[in-house]
Coordinates of C-alpha atoms in Angstrom, one line a residue:
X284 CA -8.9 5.6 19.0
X285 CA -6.7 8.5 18.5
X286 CA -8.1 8.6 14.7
X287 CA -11.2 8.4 16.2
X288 CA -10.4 11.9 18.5
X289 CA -8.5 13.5 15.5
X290 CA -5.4 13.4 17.5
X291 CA -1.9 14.5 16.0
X292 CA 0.5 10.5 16.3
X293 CA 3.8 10.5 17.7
X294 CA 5.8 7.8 17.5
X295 CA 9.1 7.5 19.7
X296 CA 11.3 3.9 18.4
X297 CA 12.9 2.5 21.5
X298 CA 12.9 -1.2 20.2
X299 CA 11.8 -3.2 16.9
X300 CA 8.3 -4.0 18.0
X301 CA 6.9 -1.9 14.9
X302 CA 8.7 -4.9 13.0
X303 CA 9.1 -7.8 15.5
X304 CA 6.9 -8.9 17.9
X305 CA 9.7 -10.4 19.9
X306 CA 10.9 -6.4 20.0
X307 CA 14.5 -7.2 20.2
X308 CA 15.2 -9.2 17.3
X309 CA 16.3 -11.8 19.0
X310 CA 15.2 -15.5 18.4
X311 CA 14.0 -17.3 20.7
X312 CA 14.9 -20.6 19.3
X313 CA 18.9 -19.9 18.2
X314 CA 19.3 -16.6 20.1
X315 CA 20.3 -15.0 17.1
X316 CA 19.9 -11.8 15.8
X317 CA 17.0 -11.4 13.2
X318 CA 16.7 -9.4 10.5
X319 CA 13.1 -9.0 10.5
X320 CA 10.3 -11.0 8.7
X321 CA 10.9 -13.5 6.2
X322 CA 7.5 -14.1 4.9
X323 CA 6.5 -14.8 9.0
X324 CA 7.4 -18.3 8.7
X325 CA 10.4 -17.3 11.1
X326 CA 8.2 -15.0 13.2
X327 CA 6.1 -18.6 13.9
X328 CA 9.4 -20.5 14.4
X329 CA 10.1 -18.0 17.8
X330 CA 6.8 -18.0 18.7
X331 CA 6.9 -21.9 19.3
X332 CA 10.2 -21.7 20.7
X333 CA 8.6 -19.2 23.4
X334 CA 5.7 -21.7 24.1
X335 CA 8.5 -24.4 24.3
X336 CA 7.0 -26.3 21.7
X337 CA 8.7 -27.8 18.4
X338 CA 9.3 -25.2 15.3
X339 CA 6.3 -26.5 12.9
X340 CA 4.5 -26.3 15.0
X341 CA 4.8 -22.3 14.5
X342 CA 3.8 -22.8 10.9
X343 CA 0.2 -21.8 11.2
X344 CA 0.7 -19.0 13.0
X345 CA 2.8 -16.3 10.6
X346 CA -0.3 -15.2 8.8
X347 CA -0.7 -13.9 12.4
X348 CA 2.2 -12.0 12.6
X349 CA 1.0 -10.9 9.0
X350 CA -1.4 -9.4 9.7
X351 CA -0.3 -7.6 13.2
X352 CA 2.3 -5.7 10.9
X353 CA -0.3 -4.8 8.3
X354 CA -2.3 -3.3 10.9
X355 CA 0.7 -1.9 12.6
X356 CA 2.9 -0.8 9.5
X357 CA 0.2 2.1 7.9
X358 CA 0.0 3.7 11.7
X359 CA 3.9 3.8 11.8
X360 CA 4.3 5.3 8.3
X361 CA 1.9 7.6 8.3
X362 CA 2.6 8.8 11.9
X363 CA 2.5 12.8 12.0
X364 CA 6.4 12.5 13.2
X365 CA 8.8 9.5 14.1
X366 CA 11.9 10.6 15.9
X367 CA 14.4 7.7 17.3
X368 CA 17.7 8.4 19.8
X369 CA 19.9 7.3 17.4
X370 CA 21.1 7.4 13.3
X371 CA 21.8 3.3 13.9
X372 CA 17.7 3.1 14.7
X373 CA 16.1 5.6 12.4
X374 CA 18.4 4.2 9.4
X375 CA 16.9 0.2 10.2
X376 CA 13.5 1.2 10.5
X377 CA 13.5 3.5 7.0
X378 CA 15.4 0.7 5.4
X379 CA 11.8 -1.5 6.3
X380 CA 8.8 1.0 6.1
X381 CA 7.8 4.1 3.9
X382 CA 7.7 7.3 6.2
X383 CA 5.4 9.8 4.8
X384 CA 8.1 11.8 6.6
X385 CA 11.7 11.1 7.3
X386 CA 13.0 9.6 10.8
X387 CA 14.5 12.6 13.4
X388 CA 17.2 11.9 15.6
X389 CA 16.8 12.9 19.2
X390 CA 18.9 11.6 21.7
X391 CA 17.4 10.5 25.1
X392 CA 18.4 13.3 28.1
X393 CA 20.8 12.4 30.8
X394 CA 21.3 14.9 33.3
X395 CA 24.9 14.2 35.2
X396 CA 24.9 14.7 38.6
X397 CA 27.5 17.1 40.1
X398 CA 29.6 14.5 42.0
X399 CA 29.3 11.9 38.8
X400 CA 33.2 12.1 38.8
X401 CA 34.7 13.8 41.6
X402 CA 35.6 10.6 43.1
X403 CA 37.0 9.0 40.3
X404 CA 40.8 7.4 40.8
X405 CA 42.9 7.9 37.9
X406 CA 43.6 4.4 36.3
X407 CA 47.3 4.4 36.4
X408 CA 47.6 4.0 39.6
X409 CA 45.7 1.5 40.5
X410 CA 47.4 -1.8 40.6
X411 CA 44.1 -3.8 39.5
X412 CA 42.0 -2.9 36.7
X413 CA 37.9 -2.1 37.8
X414 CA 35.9 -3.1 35.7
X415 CA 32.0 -2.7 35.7
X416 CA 28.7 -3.4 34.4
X417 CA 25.3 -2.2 35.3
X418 CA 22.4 -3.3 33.9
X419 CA 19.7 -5.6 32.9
X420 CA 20.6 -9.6 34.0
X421 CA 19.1 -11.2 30.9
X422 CA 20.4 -13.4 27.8
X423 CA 20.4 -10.6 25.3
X424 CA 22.4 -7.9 27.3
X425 CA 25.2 -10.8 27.3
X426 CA 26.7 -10.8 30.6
X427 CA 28.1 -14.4 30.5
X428 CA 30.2 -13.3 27.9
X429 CA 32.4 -10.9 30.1
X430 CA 32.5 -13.4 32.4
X431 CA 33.9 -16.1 30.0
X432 CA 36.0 -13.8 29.1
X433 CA 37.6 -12.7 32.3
X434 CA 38.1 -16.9 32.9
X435 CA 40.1 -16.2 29.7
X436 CA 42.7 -13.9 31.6
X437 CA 43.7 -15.6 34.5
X438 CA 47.0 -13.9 34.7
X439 CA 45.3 -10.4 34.5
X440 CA 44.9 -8.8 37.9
X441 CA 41.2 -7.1 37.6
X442 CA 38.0 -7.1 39.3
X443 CA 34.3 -7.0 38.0
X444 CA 31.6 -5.4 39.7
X445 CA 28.3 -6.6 38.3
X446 CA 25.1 -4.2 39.3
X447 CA 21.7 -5.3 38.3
X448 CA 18.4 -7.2 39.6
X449 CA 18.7 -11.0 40.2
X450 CA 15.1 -11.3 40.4
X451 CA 14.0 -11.4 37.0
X452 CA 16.0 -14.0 35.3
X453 CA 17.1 -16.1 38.2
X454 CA 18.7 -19.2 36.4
X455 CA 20.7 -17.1 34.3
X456 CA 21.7 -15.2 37.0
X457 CA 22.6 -18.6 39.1
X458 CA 24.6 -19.7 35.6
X459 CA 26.2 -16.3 36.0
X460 CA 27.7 -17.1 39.8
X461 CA 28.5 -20.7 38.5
X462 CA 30.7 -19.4 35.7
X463 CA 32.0 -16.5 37.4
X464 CA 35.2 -16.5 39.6
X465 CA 36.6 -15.2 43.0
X466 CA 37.3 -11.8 41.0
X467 CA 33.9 -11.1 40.3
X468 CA 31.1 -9.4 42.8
X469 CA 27.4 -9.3 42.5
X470 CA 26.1 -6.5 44.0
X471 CA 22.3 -6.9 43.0
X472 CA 20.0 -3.9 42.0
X473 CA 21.7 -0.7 42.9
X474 CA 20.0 2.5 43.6
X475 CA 21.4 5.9 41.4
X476 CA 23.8 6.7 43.6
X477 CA 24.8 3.5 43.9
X478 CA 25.8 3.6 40.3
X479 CA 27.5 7.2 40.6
X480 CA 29.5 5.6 43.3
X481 CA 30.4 2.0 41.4
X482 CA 31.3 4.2 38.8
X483 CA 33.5 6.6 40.4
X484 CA 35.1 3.8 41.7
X485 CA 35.9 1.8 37.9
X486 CA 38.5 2.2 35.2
X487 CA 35.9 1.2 32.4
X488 CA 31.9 0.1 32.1
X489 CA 31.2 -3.1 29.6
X490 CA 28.1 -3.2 27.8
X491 CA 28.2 -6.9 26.4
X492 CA 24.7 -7.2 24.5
X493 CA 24.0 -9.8 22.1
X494 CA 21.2 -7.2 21.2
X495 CA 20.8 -3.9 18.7
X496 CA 20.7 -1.4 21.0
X497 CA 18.7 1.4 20.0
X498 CA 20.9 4.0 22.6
X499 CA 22.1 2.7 26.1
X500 CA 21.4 5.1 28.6
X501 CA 24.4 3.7 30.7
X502 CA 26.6 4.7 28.2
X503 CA 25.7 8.8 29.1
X504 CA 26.0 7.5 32.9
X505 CA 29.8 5.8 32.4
X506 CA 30.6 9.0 30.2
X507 CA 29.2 11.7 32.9
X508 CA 31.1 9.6 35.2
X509 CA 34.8 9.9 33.7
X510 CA 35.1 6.4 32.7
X511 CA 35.6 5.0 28.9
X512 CA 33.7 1.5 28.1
X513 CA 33.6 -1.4 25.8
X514 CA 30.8 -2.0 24.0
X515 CA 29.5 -4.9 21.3
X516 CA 29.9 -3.9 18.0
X517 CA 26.3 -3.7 17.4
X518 CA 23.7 -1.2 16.7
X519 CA 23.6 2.3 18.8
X520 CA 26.0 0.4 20.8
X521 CA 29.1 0.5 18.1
X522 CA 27.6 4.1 16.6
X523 CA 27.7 5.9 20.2
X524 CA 31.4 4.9 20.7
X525 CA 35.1 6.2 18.9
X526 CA 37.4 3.6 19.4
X527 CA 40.3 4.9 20.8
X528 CA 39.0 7.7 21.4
X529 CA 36.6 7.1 24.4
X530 CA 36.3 3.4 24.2
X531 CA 37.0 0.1 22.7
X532 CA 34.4 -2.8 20.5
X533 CA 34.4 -5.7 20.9
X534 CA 32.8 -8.2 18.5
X535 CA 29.0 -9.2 20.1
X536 CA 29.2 -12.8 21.6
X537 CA 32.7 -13.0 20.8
X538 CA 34.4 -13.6 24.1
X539 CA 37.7 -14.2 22.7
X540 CA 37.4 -10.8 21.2
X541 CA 36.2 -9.7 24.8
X542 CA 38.8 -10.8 26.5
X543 CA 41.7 -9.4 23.8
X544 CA 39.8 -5.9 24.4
X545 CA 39.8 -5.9 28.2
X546 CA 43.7 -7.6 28.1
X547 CA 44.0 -3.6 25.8
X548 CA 42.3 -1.6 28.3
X549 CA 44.5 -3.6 31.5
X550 CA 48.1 -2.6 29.4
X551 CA 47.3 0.7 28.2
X552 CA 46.2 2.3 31.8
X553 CA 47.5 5.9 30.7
X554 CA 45.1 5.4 27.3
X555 CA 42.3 4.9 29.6
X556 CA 42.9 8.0 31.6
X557 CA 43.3 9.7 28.6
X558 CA 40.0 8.6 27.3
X559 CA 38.5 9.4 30.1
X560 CA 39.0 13.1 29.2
X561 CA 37.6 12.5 25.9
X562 CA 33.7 12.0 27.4
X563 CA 30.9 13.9 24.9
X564 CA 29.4 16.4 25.9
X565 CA 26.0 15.3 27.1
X566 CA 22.9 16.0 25.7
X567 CA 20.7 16.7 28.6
X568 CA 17.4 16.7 29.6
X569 CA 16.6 20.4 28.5
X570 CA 18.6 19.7 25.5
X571 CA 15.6 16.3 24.9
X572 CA 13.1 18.5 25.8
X573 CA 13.4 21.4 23.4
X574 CA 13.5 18.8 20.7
X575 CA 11.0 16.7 21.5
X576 CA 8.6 19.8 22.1
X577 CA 9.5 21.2 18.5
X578 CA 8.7 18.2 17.6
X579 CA 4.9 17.8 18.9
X580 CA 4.8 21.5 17.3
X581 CA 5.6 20.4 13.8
X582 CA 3.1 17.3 14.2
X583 CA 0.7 19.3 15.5
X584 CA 0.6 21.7 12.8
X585 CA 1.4 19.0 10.1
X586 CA -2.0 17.0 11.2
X587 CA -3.6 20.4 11.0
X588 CA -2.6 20.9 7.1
X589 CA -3.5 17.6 6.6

């Protein structure tokens, strides 16, 4: 249709769905991450796993997924401009399809609001450490492995605040309350100044997915708010963070390694207030606009030339 109205194509990459019709990468039959299509025999596998039926019987559909990526892959390459938020995003997606022009990097906006930190406790003095997470309630974004790990660290004296809808995935979340102990709070979906507030109020955000990230907005919020985080070591996730420097990885899934990170962060308190000083500046929603404008400008006059 846009052909059809000689229209200039921008594409933005917020996911993998240009490569995997799952989106994520995720399997749906091991939960692992993919690495994209191995002759669609794989693709077949998760979409059997999804109807809840046995993996052959996803044979006969990967010429299906065939041929949605060769309809998909010529309007992605030969896009008038591609931009991504992040280096970790652009880089996988150039490393699978021929760009008639190369990948640009533009950050999503976050504008910080002027009391994201005024509130914020410094860490050493706090006899507990706070820890938080915000966010989606779901398999991929790995929630039950900050909770094993916190049953890890019994002898640590912390508290989790976990913000997010229950709605959505209801028996994870139920697993979730199972697993969790007396140290850990479900708040449900929060509002945004619920978040500025849970925030203000924690030594250090976890972002656990399982998942390639392709940014994390909540990483801008916990870094507006003065707080360092954790984060998988996967994706955007591990590219957005300096360890030791304004937060700490943590091997994805790993909830050994989860738990040795946040045992770190509770017995080097002055680190984490120091870290917190060490927030990036943020690129903000002028600074996402100018770019992205440019860059409807320079598809604009590319499609023209063309």
């Amino acid at each position: 249709l846009l052909r059809d109205y000689d229209a200039p194509i921008v594409i933005t990459l917020l996911d993998f769905w240009w490569v995997c019709a799952n989106a994520q990468l995720l399997t749906n039959d091991t939960e692992d991450i993919c690495d994209g299509p191995n002759l669609y025999l794989n693709c077949g596998r998760c979409a059997a796993a999804r109807a809840g039926l046995p993996a052959v019987m996803g044979t006969p559909s990967a010429p299906i997924f065939a041929l949605r990526n060769r309809w998909l892959r010529p309007i992605l390459a030969h896009a008038d401009a591609v931009f991504a938020p992040t280096q970790f995003t652009a880089d996988w997606y150039s490393q699978r399809v021929e760009f008639d022009h190369p990948v640009q990097i533009i950050p999503l906006g976050f504008e910080p609001s002027e009391t994201a930190s005024l509130l914020r406790v410094s860490t050493s003095s706090r006899q507990k450490l706070k820890l938080a997470y915000v966010g989606g309630l779901s398999q991929q974004k790995g929630v039950h492995v900050i909770i094993d790990a916190i049953n890890q660290l019994k002898d640590v004296e912390l508290t989790l605040t976990i913000g997010g809808d229950e709605s959505k995935f209801p028996d994870y979340v139920t697993q979730l309350k199972l697993a969790a102990d007396d140290r850990v709070n479900f708040m449900g979906k929060l509002t945004p100044a619920e978040v500025r507030q849970l925030m203000a109020d924690s030594d250090l955000l976890l972002v656990s997915s399982v998942w390639y990230e392709t940014y994390a907005i909540v990483v801008s919020e916990a870094f507006a708010a003065g707080i360092p985080v954790i984060v998988s070591d996967l994706g955007a996730l591990a590219e957005r963070v300096d360890e030791g420097v304004n937060g700490f990885k943590a091997k994805a899934g790993d909830v050994t390694a989860w738990a040795n990170a946040i045992e770190k962060a509770a017995n080097n308190r002055p680190l984490l207030d120091k870290m917190a000083q060490n927030r990036p500046k943020p690129f903000t929603m002028a600074d996402h606009y100018a770019a992205v404008m440019s860059l409807y400008e320079d598809a604009k006059n590319r499609h023209q030339r063309r």
